[in-house]
CSV table of C-alpha atoms in Angstrom, one decimal:
chain,number,residue,atom,x,y,z
N,1,MET,CA,79.9,142.3,82.0
N,2,ALA,CA,82.6,140.7,84.1
N,3,ALA,CA,83.8,144.2,85.1
N,4,THR,CA,80.3,145.2,86.3
N,5,PRO,CA,80.9,144.4,90.0
N,6,VAL,CA,84.0,146.7,90.0
N,7,VAL,CA,82.3,149.5,88.1
N,8,ALA,CA,79.2,149.2,90.4
N,9,VAL,CA,81.0,149.1,93.7
N,10,LEU,CA,84.0,151.5,93.4
N,11,PRO,CA,82.2,154.7,92.3
N,12,THR,CA,79.7,154.2,95.2
N,13,HIS,CA,82.5,153.6,97.6
N,14,LEU,CA,84.2,156.8,96.3
N,15,PHE,CA,81.2,158.9,97.2
N,16,VAL,CA,80.2,157.3,100.4
N,17,ALA,CA,83.6,156.7,102.0
N,18,HIS,CA,85.5,159.7,100.4
N,19,ARG,CA,82.7,162.2,99.8
N,20,GLY,CA,83.3,162.0,96.1
N,21,SER,CA,87.0,163.1,96.3
N,22,LEU,CA,89.0,161.2,93.8
N,23,SER,CA,92.3,162.4,95.4
N,24,LEU,CA,91.3,161.0,98.8
N,25,PHE,CA,90.3,157.7,97.1
N,26,LEU,CA,93.7,157.5,95.3
N,27,HIS,CA,95.5,158.4,98.5
N,28,ALA,CA,93.8,155.6,100.3
N,29,ALA,CA,94.4,153.2,97.4
N,30,ARG,CA,98.2,153.8,97.7
N,31,HIS,CA,98.1,152.7,101.3
N,32,LYS,CA,95.6,149.8,101.1
N,33,PRO,CA,95.1,146.9,98.7
N,34,LEU,CA,91.9,147.0,96.7
N,35,LEU,CA,90.6,144.0,98.5
N,36,ASP,CA,91.0,145.8,101.9
N,37,MET,CA,89.0,148.7,100.5
N,38,TRP,CA,86.3,146.5,98.9
N,39,PRO,CA,83.0,146.7,100.8
N,40,SER,CA,82.2,143.5,102.5
N,41,PRO,CA,79.6,141.4,100.6
N,42,PHE,CA,78.6,139.8,103.9
N,43,ASP,CA,77.6,142.8,105.9
N,44,PRO,CA,74.7,141.8,108.2
N,45,THR,CA,72.9,145.1,107.8
N,46,ALA,CA,73.1,145.0,104.0
N,47,TRP,CA,71.6,141.5,103.9
N,48,LYS,CA,68.8,142.4,106.3
N,49,LEU,CA,67.9,145.4,104.1
N,50,ILE,CA,68.1,143.2,100.9
N,51,GLY,CA,66.1,140.3,102.5
N,52,GLY,CA,63.5,142.6,104.0
N,53,PHE,CA,63.0,144.5,100.8
N,54,LEU,CA,63.0,141.7,98.3
N,55,GLY,CA,60.9,139.5,100.6
N,56,THR,CA,58.3,142.3,100.9
N,57,GLN,CA,58.2,142.8,97.2
N,58,LEU,CA,57.9,139.1,96.6
N,59,MET,CA,54.8,138.9,98.9
N,60,LEU,CA,53.2,141.9,97.2
N,61,MET,CA,53.7,140.4,93.7
N,62,ARG,CA,50.8,138.2,92.6
N,63,VAL,CA,51.1,135.8,89.7
N,64,TYR,CA,49.3,136.9,86.5
N,65,LYS,CA,48.0,140.0,88.3
N,66,SER,CA,49.1,143.4,87.3
N,67,ASN,CA,49.5,145.3,90.5
N,68,GLY,CA,52.7,147.3,89.9
N,69,PHE,CA,51.3,150.7,90.7
N,70,GLN,CA,49.4,149.4,93.8
N,71,CYS,CA,52.6,147.7,94.9
N,72,PHE,CA,54.5,151.0,94.4
N,73,ALA,CA,52.0,153.0,96.4
N,74,LEU,CA,52.0,150.4,99.2
N,75,SER,CA,55.8,150.2,99.2
N,76,ILE,CA,56.0,154.0,99.7
N,77,ALA,CA,53.3,153.8,102.5
N,78,LEU,CA,55.2,151.0,104.2
N,79,PHE,CA,58.5,152.9,103.8
N,80,PHE,CA,57.1,156.0,105.5
N,81,ALA,CA,55.3,154.0,108.2
N,82,LEU,CA,58.0,151.6,109.1
N,83,PHE,CA,61.2,153.2,107.9
N,84,PHE,CA,60.6,156.6,109.3
N,85,ALA,CA,59.1,155.2,112.5
N,86,GLY,CA,62.2,153.0,113.0
N,87,ALA,CA,64.6,155.8,112.1
N,88,TYR,CA,63.1,158.8,113.9
N,89,HIS,CA,60.7,157.5,116.5
N,90,TRP,CA,62.4,154.4,117.9
N,91,GLU,CA,65.8,155.5,116.6
N,92,LEU,CA,66.6,151.9,115.5
N,93,TYR,CA,68.7,153.1,112.5
N,94,SER,CA,69.5,156.2,110.6
N,95,GLY,CA,67.1,157.6,108.0
N,96,GLY,CA,70.1,157.5,105.6
N,97,VAL,CA,70.7,153.8,106.2
N,98,VAL,CA,70.5,152.9,102.5
N,99,TYR,CA,73.1,155.6,101.7
N,100,GLU,CA,75.4,154.5,104.5
N,101,HIS,CA,75.3,150.9,103.5
N,102,LEU,CA,75.0,151.2,99.7
N,103,PRO,CA,78.5,150.0,99.0
N,104,GLN,CA,77.9,146.9,101.1
N,105,ILE,CA,74.4,146.4,99.5
N,106,ILE,CA,75.9,146.5,96.0
N,107,SER,CA,78.7,144.2,97.0
N,108,ALA,CA,76.2,141.8,98.5
N,109,MET,CA,74.0,142.0,95.5
N,110,ASN,CA,76.9,141.0,93.3
N,111,VAL,CA,77.3,137.8,95.2
N,112,PHE,CA,73.5,137.2,95.2
N,113,SER,CA,73.2,138.0,91.5
N,114,TYR,CA,75.9,135.6,90.4
N,115,ALA,CA,74.5,132.8,92.6
N,116,PHE,CA,70.9,133.5,91.3
N,117,CYS,CA,72.1,133.5,87.7
N,118,ASP,CA,73.9,130.3,88.3
N,119,MET,CA,70.7,128.8,89.5
N,120,LEU,CA,68.8,130.1,86.5
N,121,TYR,CA,71.4,128.8,84.1
N,122,VAL,CA,71.3,125.3,85.6
N,123,LYS,CA,67.4,125.4,85.7
N,124,GLY,CA,67.1,126.4,82.1
N,125,ALA,CA,69.9,124.3,80.7
N,126,PHE,CA,69.6,121.0,82.6
N,127,LEU,CA,66.5,120.9,84.8
N,128,ARG,CA,63.0,122.4,84.1
N,129,PRO,CA,62.8,125.3,81.6
N,130,SER,CA,59.7,127.4,82.2
N,131,SER,CA,58.7,127.3,78.5
N,132,SER,CA,59.8,126.2,75.1
N,133,ASP,CA,61.7,129.5,74.7
N,134,SER,CA,64.8,128.0,76.1
N,135,GLY,CA,68.0,126.3,75.1
N,136,THR,CA,71.8,126.5,75.0
N,137,SER,CA,74.5,127.4,72.5
N,138,GLY,CA,77.0,125.0,73.8
N,139,ASN,CA,79.2,127.8,75.2
N,140,PRO,CA,78.6,128.0,79.0
N,141,ILE,CA,80.0,131.5,79.3
N,142,PHE,CA,77.8,132.8,76.5
N,143,ASP,CA,74.8,131.0,77.9
N,144,PHE,CA,75.4,132.4,81.4
N,145,TYR,CA,75.3,136.0,80.3
N,146,TRP,CA,72.7,135.5,77.5
N,147,CYS,CA,70.5,133.3,79.7
N,148,THR,CA,69.1,129.9,78.9
N,149,GLU,CA,65.4,131.0,79.1
N,150,LEU,CA,63.6,133.9,77.6
N,151,TYR,CA,60.9,134.1,80.3
N,152,PRO,CA,62.1,132.2,83.4
N,153,ARG,CA,59.8,131.5,86.2
N,154,VAL,CA,60.5,130.2,89.7
N,155,LEU,CA,57.7,128.7,91.7
N,156,GLY,CA,55.3,130.6,89.4
N,157,TRP,CA,56.9,134.0,89.9
N,158,ASP,CA,58.0,135.9,86.8
N,159,VAL,CA,61.8,136.4,87.3
N,160,LYS,CA,62.2,139.3,84.9
N,161,LEU,CA,59.2,141.1,86.4
N,162,PHE,CA,60.5,140.6,89.9
N,163,THR,CA,64.1,141.6,89.3
N,164,ASN,CA,63.6,144.4,86.9
N,165,CYS,CA,60.4,146.0,88.0
N,166,ARG,CA,59.9,145.0,91.7
N,167,GLY,CA,63.6,144.6,92.7
N,168,GLY,CA,65.2,147.4,90.7
N,169,MET,CA,62.5,150.1,90.0
N,170,MET,CA,60.8,149.7,93.3
N,171,PHE,CA,64.1,150.1,95.2
N,172,TRP,CA,64.9,153.2,93.3
N,173,ASP,CA,62.3,155.3,95.1
N,174,ILE,CA,63.3,153.9,98.5
N,175,ALA,CA,67.0,154.7,97.8
N,176,ILE,CA,66.6,158.3,96.7
N,177,ILE,CA,64.3,159.1,99.7
N,178,SER,CA,67.0,157.6,102.0
N,179,TYR,CA,69.6,159.8,100.3
N,180,ALA,CA,67.4,162.9,101.0
N,181,CYS,CA,67.1,161.8,104.6
N,182,LYS,CA,70.9,161.5,104.8
N,183,GLN,CA,71.3,165.1,103.5
N,184,VAL,CA,69.0,166.4,106.2
N,185,GLU,CA,70.9,164.4,108.8
N,186,LEU,CA,74.3,165.9,107.6
N,187,TYR,CA,73.3,169.4,106.9
N,188,GLY,CA,70.1,170.0,108.8
N,189,ALA,CA,67.9,170.8,105.7
N,190,LEU,CA,66.9,169.5,102.3
N,191,SER,CA,68.4,171.5,99.5
N,192,ASP,CA,66.4,172.7,96.6
N,193,SER,CA,68.4,170.6,94.1
N,194,MET,CA,67.9,167.4,96.2
N,195,ALA,CA,64.2,168.1,96.4
N,196,VAL,CA,63.9,168.7,92.7
N,197,SER,CA,66.0,165.6,91.8
N,198,VAL,CA,64.1,163.3,94.1
N,199,GLY,CA,60.7,164.7,93.0
N,200,LEU,CA,61.5,164.3,89.3
N,201,GLN,CA,62.7,160.8,89.7
N,202,LEU,CA,59.6,159.9,91.7
N,203,VAL,CA,57.4,161.3,88.9
N,204,TYR,CA,59.3,159.0,86.5
N,205,ILE,CA,58.8,156.0,88.7
N,206,VAL,CA,55.1,156.7,89.1
N,207,LYS,CA,54.7,157.0,85.3
N,208,PHE,CA,56.6,153.8,84.9
N,209,PHE,CA,54.2,151.8,87.1
N,210,GLY,CA,51.1,153.8,86.4
N,211,GLY,CA,51.4,154.1,82.6
N,212,ARG,CA,52.0,150.4,81.8
N,213,GLN,CA,50.0,148.5,84.4
N,214,ASP,CA,49.3,145.7,81.9
N,215,THR,CA,53.0,144.6,82.0
N,216,ARG,CA,54.0,145.7,85.5
């Protein structure tokens, strides 16, 4: 798990900065230290995207109310209304902004995730566990990765539901649509393979939220 930040960032950097060319990446690595190549975790645009997205999902998520599919549909509607208007009408940013800043987004999320997990560890181990399904093993490293609570809540919000379903799964559809936009910007058209790939993934996400509304 300690290697996850490296594994998450470098392949993305390889594709975004070097168009997927391993030889170009290795050539750059011979002339630059890894830290110089590492995407900044403090990129302002990345944090604006993260904050705007997670803040929106948090507001849409209601405690004890299963509204995953409605949230998904509304997120898509907001994406098309705000994202496309900002990208193509007002030209505030590129339609492929997620693609362009994904290395910085992942790098920033590594910082955020470790800080968030630190908070959850302290909360569950020393402060106010959300339920009786909590405890420690006596090994801080094990407890950090294993977690000190089974179902942590913060200010009434279900942390697992928020991070896994609303943060992760809901971002998935936004990201792949942004990737499709980037292809159109680069090549002037959407390829059949991209359309099929995005379409199939959207079907899966719809089934995820629509098929199990009792838990999403």
